[in-house]
mmCIF file of C-alpha atoms in Angstrom:
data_model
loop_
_atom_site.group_PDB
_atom_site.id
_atom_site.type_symbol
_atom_site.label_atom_id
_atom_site.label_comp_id
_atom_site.label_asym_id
_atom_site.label_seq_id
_atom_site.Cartn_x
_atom_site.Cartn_y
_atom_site.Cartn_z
ATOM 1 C CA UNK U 1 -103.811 113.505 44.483
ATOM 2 C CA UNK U 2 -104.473 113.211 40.498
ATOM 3 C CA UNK U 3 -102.862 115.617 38.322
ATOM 4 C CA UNK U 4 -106.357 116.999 36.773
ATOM 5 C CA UNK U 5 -106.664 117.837 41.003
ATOM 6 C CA UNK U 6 -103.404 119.670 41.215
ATOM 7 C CA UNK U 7 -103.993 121.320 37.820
ATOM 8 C CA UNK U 8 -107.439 122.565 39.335
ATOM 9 C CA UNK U 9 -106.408 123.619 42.659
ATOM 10 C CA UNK U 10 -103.120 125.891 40.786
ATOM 11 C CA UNK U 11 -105.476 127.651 38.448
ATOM 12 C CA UNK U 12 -107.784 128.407 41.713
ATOM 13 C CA UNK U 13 -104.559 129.923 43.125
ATOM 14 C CA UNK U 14 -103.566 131.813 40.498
ATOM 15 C CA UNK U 15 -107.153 132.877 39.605
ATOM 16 C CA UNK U 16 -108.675 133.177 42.744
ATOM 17 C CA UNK U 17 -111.927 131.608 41.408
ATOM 18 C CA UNK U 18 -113.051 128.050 41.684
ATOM 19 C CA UNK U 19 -112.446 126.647 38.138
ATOM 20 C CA UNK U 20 -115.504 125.356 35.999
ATOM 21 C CA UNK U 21 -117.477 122.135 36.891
ATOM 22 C CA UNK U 22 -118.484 119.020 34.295
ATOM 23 C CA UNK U 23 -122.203 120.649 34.275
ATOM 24 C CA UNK U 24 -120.730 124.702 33.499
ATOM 25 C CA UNK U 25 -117.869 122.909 30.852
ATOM 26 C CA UNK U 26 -120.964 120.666 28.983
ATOM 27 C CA UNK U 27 -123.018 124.012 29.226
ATOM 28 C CA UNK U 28 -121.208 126.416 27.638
ATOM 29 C CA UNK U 29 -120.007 123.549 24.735
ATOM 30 C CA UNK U 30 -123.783 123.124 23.946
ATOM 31 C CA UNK U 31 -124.134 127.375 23.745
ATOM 32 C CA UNK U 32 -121.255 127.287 21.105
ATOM 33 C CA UNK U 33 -122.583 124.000 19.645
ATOM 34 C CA UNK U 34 -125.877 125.762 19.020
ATOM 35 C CA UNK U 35 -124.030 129.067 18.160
ATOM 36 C CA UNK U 36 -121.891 127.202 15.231
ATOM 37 C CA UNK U 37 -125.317 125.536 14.059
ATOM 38 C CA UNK U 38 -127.250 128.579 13.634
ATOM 39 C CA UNK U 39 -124.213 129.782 11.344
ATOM 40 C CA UNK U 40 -123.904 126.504 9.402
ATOM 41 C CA UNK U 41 -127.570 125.554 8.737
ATOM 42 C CA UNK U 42 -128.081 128.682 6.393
ATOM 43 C CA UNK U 43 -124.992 127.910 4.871
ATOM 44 C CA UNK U 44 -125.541 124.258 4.195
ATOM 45 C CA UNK U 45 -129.334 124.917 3.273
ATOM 46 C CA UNK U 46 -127.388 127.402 0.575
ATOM 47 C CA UNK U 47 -125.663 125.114 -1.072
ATOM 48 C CA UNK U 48 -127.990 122.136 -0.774
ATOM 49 C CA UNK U 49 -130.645 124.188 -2.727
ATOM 50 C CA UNK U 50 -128.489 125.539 -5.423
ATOM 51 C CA UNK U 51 -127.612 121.908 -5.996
ATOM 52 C CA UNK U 52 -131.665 120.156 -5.881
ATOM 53 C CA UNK U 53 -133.705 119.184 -8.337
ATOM 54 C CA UNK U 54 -136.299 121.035 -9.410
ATOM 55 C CA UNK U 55 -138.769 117.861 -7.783
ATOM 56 C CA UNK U 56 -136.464 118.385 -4.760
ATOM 57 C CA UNK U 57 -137.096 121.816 -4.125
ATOM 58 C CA UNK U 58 -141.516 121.803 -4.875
ATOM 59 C CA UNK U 59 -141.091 119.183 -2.559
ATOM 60 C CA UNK U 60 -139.404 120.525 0.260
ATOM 61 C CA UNK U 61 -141.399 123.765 -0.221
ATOM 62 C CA UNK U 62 -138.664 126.235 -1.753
ATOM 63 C CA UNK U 63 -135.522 125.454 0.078
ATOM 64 C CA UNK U 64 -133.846 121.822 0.561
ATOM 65 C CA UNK U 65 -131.631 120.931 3.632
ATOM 66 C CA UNK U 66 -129.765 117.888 1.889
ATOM 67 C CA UNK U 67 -130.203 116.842 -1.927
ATOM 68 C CA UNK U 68 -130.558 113.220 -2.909
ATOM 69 C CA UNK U 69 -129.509 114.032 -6.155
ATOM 70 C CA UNK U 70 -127.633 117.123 -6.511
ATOM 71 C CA UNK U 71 -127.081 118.634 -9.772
ATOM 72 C CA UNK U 72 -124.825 121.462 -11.346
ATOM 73 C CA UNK U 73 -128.033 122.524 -13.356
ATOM 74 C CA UNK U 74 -128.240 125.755 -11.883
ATOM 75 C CA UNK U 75 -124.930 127.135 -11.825
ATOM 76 C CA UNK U 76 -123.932 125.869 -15.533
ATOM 77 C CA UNK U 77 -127.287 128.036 -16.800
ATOM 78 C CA UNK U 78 -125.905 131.024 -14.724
ATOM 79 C CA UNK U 79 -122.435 130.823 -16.518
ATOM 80 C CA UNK U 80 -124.238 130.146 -19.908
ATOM 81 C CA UNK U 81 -126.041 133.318 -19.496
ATOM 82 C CA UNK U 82 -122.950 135.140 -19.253
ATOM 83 C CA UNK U 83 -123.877 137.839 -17.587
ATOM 84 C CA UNK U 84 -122.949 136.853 -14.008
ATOM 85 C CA UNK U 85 -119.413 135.632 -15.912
ATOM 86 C CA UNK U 86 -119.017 139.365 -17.068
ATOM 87 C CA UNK U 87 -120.235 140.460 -13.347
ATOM 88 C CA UNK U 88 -117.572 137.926 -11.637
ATOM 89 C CA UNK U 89 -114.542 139.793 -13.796
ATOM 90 C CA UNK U 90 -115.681 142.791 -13.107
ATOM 91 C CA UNK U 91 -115.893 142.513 -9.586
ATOM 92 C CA UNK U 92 -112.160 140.761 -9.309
ATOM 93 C CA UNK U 93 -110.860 143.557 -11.376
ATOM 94 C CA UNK U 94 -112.310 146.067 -9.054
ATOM 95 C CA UNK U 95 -111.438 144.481 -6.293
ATOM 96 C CA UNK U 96 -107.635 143.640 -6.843
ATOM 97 C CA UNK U 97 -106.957 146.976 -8.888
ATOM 98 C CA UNK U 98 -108.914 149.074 -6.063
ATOM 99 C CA UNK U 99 -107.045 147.087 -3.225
ATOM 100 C CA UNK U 100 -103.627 147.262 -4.009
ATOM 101 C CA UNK U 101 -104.217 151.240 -4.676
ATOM 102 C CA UNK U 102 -105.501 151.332 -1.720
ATOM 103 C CA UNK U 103 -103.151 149.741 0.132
ATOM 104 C CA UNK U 104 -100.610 152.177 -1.809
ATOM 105 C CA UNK U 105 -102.041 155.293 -0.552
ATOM 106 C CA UNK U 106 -103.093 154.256 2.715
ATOM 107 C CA UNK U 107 -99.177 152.934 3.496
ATOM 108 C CA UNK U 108 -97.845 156.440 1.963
ATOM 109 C CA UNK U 109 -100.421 158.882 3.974
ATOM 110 C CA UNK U 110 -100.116 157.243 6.894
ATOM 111 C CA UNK U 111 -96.271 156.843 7.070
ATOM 112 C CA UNK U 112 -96.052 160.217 6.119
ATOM 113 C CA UNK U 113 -98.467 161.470 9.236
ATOM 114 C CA UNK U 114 -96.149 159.294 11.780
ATOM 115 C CA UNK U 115 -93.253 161.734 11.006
ATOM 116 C CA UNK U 116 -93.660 164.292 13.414
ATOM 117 C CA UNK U 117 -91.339 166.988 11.716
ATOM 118 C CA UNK U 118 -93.664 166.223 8.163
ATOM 119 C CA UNK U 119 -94.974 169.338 6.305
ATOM 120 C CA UNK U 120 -98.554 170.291 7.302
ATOM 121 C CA UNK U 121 -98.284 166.777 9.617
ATOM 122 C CA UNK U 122 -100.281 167.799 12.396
ATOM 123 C CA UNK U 123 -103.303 169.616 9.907
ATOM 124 C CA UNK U 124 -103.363 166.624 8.003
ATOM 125 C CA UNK U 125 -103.816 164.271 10.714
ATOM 126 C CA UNK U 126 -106.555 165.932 11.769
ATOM 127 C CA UNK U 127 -108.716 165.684 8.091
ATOM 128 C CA UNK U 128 -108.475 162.273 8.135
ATOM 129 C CA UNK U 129 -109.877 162.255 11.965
ATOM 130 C CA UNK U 130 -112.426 164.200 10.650
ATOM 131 C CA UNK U 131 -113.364 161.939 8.292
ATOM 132 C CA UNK U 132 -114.214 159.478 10.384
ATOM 133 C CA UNK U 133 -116.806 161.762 12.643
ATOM 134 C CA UNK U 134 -118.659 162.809 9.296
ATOM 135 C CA UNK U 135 -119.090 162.400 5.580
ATOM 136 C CA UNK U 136 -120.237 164.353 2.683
ATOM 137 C CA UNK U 137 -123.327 162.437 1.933
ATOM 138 C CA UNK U 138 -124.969 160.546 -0.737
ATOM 139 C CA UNK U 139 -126.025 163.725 -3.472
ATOM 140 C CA UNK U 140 -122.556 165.570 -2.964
ATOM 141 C CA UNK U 141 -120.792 162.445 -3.360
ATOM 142 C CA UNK U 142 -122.724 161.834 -7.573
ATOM 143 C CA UNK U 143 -122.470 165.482 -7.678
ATOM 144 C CA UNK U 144 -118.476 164.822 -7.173
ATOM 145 C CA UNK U 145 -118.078 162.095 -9.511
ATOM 146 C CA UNK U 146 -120.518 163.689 -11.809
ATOM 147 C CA UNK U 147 -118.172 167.151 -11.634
ATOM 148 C CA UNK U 148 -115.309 164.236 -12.391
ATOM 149 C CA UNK U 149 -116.474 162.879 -15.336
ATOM 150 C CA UNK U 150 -116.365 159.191 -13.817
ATOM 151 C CA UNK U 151 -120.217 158.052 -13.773
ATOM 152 C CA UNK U 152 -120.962 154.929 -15.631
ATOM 153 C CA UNK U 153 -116.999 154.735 -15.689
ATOM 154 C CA UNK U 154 -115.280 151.708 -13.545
ATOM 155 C CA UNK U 155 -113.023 154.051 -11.853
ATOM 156 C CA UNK U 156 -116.488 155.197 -9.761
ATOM 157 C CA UNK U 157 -116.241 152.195 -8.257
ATOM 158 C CA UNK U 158 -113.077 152.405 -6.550
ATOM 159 C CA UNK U 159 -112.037 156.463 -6.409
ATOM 160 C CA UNK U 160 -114.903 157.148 -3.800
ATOM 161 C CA UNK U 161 -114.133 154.210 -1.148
ATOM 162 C CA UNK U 162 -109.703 154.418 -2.004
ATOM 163 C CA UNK U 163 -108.795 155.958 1.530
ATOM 164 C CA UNK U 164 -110.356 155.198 5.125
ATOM 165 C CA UNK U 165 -109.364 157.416 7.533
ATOM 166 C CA UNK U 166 -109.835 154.133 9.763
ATOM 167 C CA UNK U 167 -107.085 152.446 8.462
ATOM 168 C CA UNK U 168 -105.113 155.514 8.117
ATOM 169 C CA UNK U 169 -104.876 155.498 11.734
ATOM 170 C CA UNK U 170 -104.410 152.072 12.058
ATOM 171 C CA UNK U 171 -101.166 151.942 9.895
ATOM 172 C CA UNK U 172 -99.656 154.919 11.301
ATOM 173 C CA UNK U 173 -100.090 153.215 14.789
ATOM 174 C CA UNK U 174 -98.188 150.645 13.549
ATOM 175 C CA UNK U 175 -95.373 152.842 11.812
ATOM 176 C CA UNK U 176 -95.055 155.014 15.279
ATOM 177 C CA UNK U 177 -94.398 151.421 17.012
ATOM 178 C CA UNK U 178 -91.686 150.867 14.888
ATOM 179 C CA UNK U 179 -88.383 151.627 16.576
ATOM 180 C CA UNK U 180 -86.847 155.386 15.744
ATOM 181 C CA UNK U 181 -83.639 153.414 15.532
ATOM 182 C CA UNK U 182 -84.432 151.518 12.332
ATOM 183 C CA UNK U 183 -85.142 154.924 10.035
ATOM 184 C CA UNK U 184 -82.206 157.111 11.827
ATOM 185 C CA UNK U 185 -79.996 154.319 10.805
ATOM 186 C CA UNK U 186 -80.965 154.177 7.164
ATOM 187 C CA UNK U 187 -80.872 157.880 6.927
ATOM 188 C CA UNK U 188 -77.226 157.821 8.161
ATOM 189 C CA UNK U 189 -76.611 155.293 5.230
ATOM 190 C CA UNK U 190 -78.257 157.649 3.002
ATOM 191 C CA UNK U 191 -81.807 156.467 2.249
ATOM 192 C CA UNK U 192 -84.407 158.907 1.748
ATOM 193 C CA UNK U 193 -88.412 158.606 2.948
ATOM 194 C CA UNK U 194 -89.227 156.410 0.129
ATOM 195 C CA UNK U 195 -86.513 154.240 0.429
ATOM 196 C CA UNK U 196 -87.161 153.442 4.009
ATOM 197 C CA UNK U 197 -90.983 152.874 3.698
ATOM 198 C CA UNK U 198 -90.243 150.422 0.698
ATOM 199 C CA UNK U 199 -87.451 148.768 2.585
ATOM 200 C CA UNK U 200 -87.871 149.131 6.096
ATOM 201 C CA UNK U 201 -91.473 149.991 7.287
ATOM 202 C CA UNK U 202 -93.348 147.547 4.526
ATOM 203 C CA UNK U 203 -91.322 144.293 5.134
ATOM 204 C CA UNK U 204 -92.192 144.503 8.796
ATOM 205 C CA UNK U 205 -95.829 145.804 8.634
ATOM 206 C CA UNK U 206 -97.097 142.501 6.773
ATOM 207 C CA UNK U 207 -100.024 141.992 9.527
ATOM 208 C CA UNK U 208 -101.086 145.840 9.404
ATOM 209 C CA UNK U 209 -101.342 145.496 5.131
ATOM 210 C CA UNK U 210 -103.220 142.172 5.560
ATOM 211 C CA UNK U 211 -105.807 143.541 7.832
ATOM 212 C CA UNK U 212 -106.029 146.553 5.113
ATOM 213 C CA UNK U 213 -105.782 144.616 2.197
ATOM 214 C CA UNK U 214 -108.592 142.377 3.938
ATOM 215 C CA UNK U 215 -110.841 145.265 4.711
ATOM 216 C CA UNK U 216 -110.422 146.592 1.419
ATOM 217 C CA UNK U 217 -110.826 143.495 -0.572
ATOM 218 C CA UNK U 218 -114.114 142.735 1.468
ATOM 219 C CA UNK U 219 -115.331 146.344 0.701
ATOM 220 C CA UNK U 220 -114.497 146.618 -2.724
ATOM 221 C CA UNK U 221 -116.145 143.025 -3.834
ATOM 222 C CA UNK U 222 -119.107 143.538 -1.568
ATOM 223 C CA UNK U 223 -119.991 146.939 -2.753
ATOM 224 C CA UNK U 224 -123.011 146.906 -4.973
ATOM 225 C CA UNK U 225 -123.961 150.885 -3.609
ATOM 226 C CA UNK U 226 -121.641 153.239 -5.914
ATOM 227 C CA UNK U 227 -122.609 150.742 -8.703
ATOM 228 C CA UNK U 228 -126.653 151.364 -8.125
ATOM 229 C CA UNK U 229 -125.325 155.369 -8.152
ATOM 230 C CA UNK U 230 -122.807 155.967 -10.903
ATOM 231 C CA UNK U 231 -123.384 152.956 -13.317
ATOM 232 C CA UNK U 232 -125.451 153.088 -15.907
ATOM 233 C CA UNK U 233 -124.348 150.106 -18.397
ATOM 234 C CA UNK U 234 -125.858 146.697 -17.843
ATOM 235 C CA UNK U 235 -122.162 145.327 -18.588
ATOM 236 C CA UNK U 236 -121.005 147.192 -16.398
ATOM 237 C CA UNK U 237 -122.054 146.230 -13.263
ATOM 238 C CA UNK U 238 -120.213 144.114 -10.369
ATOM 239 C CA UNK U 239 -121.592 141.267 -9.415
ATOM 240 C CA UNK U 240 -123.115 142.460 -6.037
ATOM 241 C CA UNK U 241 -125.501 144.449 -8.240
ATOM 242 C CA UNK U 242 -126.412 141.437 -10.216
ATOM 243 C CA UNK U 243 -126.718 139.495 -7.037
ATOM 244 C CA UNK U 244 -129.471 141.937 -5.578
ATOM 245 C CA UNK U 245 -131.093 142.456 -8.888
ATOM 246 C CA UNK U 246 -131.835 139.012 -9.513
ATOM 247 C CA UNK U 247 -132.354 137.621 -5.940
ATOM 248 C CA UNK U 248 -134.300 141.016 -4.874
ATOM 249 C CA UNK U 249 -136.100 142.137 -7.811
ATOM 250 C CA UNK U 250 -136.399 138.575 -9.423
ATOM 251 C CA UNK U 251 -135.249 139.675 -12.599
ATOM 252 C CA UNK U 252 -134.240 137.370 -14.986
ATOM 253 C CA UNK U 253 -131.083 138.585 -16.294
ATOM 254 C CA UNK U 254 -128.566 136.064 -14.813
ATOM 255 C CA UNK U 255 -129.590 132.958 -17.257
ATOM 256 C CA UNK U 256 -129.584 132.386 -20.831
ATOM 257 C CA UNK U 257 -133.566 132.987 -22.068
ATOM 258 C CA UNK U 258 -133.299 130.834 -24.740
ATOM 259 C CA UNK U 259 -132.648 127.707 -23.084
ATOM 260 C CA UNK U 260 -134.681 124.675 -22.837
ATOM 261 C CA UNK U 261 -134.994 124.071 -19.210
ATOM 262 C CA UNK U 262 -134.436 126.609 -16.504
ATOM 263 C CA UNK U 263 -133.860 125.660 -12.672
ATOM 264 C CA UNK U 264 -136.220 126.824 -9.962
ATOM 265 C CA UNK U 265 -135.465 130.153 -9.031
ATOM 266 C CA UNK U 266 -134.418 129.329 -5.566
ATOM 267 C CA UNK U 267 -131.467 127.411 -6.965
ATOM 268 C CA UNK U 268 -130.599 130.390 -9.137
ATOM 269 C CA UNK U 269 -130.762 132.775 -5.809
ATOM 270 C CA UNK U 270 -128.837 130.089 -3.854
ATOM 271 C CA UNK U 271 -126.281 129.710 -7.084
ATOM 272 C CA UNK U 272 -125.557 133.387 -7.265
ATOM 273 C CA UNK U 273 -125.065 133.952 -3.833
ATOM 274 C CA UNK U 274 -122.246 131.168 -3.373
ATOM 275 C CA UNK U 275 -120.677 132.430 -6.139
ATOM 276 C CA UNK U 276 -120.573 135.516 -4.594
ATOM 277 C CA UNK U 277 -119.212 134.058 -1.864
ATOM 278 C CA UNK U 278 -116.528 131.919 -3.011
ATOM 279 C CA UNK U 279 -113.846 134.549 -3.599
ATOM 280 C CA UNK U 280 -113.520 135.672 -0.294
ATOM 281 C CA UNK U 281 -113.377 132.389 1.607
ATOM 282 C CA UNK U 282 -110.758 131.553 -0.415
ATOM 283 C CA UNK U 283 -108.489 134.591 0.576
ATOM 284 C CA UNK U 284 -109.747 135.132 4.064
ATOM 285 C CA UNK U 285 -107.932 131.434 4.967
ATOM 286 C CA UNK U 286 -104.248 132.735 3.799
ATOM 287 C CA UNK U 287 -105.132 136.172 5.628
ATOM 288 C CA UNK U 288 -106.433 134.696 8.673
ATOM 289 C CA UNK U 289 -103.040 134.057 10.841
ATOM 290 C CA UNK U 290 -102.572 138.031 9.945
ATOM 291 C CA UNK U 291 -105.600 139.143 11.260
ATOM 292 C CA UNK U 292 -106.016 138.784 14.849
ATOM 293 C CA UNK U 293 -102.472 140.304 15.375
ATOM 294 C CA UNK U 294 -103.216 143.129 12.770
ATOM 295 C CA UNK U 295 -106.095 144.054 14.671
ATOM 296 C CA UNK U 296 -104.695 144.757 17.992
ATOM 297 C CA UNK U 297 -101.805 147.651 16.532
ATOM 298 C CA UNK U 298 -101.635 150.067 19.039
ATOM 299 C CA UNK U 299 -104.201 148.956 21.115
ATOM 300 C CA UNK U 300 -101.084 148.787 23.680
ATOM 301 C CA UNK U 301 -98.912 151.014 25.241
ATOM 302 C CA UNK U 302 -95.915 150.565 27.101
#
């Protein structure tokens, strides 16, 4: 008897089902073969087309699955332009700034609503549920930052969005996890609330503030909405809004006019949206080994 037999017939004992054939196993790998594919081809056809030749691209039609002489054309008249440069800081400054403030509240509301014996705990708790059955809505939100003083003002970017009551609750399920042991100690040494969220609760909450920072981070650079609403300056705007603008409206505001040869649109498009895209797969790889495990706080009891 071969060991790939004895390996079968355990998992059919432990299972109770009759493991997989050859014809099942080479099924399913050509579903996810085809699944991966379907996600890939866009993606390739993305950056293949933001990298033709102008020939390249009349002659595939608009969009080019693999250049044969890729060029940096497109994305060096985008950056000459300068105003997808001014959208790109924009949008990192928004994002980091309206992140880590984020993450600040969030961590302080919801380690404040996993005290039981916290003032108005219990009234509290029950807002931020609220928020997540309903909203305000679209008009009493501008009438809000209007009433504020913040349209056509940066901080309308990243006031309106600062707390979810999602990951409210998703934080303090992590906090309430956290043994009752840990915080009675440091109050016997003397610590107050603060000092025990800075000291304690943070250090060990690292997946719950990745999956938060992630959401936020996502959210924040993303967002091209509030910008639509409250901003009114053309230097002002993130580079989501630029992103639509030029790939939806084809306006020509991402390149430099005055130059001698502009690349096909469809390179422009494809240009704009990688560089749209870049940011965030180069954080979500450090955030990754965070996520899965950040995901599943409190999702078990016992």
């Amino acid at each position: 008897m071969t060991a790939a037999t004895t390996r079968q017939q355990r998992l059919r004992n432990i299972n109770g089902v009759r493991p997989p054939g050859l014809p099942m196993r080479a099924l399913k790998g050509l579903v996810l073969l085809t699944a991966c594919l379907l996600v890939l081809v866009p993606f390739v056809v993305m950056i293949s087309t933001s990298l033709a030749s102008p020939e390249e691209i009349r002659a595939a039609g608009g969009y080019v699955l693999w250049p044969q002489d890729p060029s940096l054309a497109a994305y060096e008249a985008i950056f000459r332009g300068g105003v997808v440069t001014r959208a790109t800081l924009v949008s990192i400054g928004v994002t980091v700034i309206g992140s880590g403030l984020s993450v600040t509240v969030v961590a302080m509301l919801a380690y404040g609503l996993s005290r039981p014996g916290s003032t108005f705990h219990r009234p509290l708790l029950l807002m931020v549920l609220f928020t997540m059955l309903f909203s305000a809505g679209m008009i009493p939100n501008y009438l809000l930052v209007k009433s504020l003083g913040l349209l056509d003002s940066y901080w309308s970017l990243i006031l309106p969005t600062l707390v979810s009551g999602f990951q409210v609750v998703l934080m303090r399920a992590f906090f309430l996890a956290v043994p009752q042991e840990l915080t009675d100690a440091a109050r016997i040494d003397g610590a107050g609330e603060l000092r025990i969220l800075v000291r304690i609760m943070l250090p060990l909450s690292k997946a719950a503030i990745a999956v938060v920072a992630l959401f936020n981070a996502v959210a924040y650079w993303n967002a091209f909405f509030n910008a639509v609403l409250y901003i009114n300056s053309v230097e002002k705007w993130p580079l989501q809004l630029v992103v639509r603008t030029y790939s939806v409206d084809g306006a020509d505001i991402a390149v430099d006019s005055a130059a001698e040869v502009i690349p096909p649109q469809q390179s422009l498009q494809m240009a704009i949206v990688i560089i749209s895209l870049i940011p965030i797969l180069l954080v979500y790889p450090f955030l990754q080994k965070h996520f899965a495990k950040g995901v599943i706080i409190g999702a078990v009891k016992g």
